[in-house]
PDB file of C-alpha atoms in Angstrom:
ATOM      1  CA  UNK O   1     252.732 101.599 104.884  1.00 50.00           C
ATOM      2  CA  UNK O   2     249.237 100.251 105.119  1.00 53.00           C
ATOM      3  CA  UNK O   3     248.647 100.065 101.813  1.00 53.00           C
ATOM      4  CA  UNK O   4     252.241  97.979 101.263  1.00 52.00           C
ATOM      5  CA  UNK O   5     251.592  95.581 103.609  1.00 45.00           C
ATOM      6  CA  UNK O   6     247.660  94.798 102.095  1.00 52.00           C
ATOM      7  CA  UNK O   7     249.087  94.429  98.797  1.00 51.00           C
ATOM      8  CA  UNK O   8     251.668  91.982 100.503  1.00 47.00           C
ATOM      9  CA  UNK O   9     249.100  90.170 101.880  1.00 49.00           C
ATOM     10  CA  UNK O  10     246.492  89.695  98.849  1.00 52.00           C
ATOM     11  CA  UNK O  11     249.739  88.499  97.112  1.00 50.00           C
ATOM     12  CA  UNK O  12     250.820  85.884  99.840  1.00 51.00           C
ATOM     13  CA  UNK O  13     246.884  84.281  99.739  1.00 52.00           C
ATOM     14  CA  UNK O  14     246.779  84.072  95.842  1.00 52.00           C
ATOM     15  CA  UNK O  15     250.289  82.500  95.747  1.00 46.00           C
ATOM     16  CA  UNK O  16     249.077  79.781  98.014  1.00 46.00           C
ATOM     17  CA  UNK O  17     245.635  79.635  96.153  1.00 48.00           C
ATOM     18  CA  UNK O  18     247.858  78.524  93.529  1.00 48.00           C
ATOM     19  CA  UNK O  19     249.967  76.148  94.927  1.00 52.00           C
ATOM     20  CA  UNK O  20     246.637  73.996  96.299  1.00 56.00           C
ATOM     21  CA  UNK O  21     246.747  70.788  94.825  1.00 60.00           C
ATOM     22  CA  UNK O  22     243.911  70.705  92.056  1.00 61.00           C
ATOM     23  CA  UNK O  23     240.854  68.712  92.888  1.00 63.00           C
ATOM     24  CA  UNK O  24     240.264  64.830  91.481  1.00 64.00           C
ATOM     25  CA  UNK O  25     239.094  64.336  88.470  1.00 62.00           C
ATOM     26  CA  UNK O  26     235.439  62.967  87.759  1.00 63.00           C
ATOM     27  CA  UNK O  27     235.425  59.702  86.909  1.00 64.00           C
ATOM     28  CA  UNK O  28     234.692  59.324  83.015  1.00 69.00           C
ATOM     29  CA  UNK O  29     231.498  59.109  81.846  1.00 68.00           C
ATOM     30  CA  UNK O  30     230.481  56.185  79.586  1.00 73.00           C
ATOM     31  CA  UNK O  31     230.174  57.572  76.030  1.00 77.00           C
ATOM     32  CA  UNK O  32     226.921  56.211  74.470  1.00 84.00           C
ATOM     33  CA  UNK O  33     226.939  55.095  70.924  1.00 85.00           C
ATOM     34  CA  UNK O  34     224.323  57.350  68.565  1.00 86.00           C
ATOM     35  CA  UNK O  35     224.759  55.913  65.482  1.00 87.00           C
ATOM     36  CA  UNK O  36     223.668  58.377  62.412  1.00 86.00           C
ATOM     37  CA  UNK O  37     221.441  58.027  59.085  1.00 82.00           C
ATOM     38  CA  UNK O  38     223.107  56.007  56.034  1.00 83.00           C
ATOM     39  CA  UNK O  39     224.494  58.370  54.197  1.00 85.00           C
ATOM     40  CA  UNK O  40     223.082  57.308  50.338  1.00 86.00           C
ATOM     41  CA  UNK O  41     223.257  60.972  48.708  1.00 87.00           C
ATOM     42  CA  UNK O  42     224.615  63.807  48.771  1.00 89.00           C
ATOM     43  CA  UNK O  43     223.087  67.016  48.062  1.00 89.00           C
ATOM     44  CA  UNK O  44     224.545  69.539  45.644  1.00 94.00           C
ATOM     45  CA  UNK O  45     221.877  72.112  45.185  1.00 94.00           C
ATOM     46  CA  UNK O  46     218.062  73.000  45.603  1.00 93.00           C
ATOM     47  CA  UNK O  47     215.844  75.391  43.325  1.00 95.00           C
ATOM     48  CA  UNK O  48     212.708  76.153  44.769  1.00 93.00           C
ATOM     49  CA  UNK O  49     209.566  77.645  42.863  1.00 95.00           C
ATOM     50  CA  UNK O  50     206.888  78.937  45.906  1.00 94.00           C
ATOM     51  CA  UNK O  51     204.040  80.732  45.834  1.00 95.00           C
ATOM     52  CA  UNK O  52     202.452  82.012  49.334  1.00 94.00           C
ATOM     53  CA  UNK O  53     198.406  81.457  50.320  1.00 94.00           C
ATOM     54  CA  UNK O  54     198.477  83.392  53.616  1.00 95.00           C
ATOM     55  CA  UNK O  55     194.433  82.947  53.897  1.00 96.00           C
ATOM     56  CA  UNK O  56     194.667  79.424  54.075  1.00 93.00           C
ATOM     57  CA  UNK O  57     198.066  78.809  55.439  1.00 89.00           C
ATOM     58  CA  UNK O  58     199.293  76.907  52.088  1.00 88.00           C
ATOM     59  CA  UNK O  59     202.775  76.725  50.506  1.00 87.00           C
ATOM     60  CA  UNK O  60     202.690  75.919  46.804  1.00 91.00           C
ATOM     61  CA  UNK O  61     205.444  75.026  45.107  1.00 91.00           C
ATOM     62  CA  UNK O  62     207.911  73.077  42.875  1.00 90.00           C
ATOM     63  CA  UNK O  63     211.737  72.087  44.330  1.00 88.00           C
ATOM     64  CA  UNK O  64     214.481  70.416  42.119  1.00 91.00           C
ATOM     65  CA  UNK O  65     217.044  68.800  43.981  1.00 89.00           C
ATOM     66  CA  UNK O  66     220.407  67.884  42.720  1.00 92.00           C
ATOM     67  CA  UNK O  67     222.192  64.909  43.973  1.00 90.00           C
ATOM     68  CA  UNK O  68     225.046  62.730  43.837  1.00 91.00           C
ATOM     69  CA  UNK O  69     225.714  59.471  45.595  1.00 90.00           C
ATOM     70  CA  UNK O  70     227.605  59.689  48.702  1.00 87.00           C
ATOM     71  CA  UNK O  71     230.007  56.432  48.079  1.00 87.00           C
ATOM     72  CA  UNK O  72     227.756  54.218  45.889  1.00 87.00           C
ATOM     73  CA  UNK O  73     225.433  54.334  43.078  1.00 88.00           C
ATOM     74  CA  UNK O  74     222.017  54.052  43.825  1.00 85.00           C
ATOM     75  CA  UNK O  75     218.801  53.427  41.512  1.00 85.00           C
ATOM     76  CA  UNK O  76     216.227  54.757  44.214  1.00 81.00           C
ATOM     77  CA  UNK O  77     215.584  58.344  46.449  1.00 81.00           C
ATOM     78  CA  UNK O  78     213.812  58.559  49.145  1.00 79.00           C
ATOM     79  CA  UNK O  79     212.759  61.691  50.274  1.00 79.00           C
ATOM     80  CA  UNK O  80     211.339  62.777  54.000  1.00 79.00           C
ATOM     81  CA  UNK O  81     208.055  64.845  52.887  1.00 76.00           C
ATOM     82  CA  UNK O  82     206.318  64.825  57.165  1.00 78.00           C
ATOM     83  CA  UNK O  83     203.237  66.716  56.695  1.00 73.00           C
ATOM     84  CA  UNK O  84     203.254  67.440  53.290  1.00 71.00           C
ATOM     85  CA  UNK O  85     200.659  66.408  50.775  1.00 70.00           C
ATOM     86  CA  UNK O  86     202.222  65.573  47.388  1.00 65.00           C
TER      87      UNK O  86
END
């Protein structure tokens, strides 16, 4: 009997759990714009040629990039190279 009447009772409090109203919503937050890079190029593919010098910490290498134009044509790349003597 004891165990009847707990099971009664743990479903009488989740019923009216459920039937609470649900809290306000937040009020929206303000999106901010981020706009993104100009898209100029696409990339299709990149070879790379490296060669490791661990003593020194050096990357050697040669990359060839293949690229399209995203929307129009272009007559100029520019590339981000940060750090990198060419």
């Amino acid at each position: 009997m004891r165990k009847i009447v707990t099971a009664v009772v743990c479903l009488l409090s989740t019923a009216a759990v459920a039937q609470q109203p649900s809290p306000t919503p937040t009020p929206a937050v303000p999106q901010l714009y981020r706009a993104s890079a100009t898209k100029v190029n696409a990339l299709v593919h990149t070879k790379l040629d490296v060669r490791f010098d661990y003593a020194k910490r050096y990357l050697y290498g040669k990359a060839w990039l293949t690229l399209k134009p995203y929307a129009y044509a272009t007559d100029s790349l520019r590339l981000d190279a940060k750090g990198m003597d060419i």
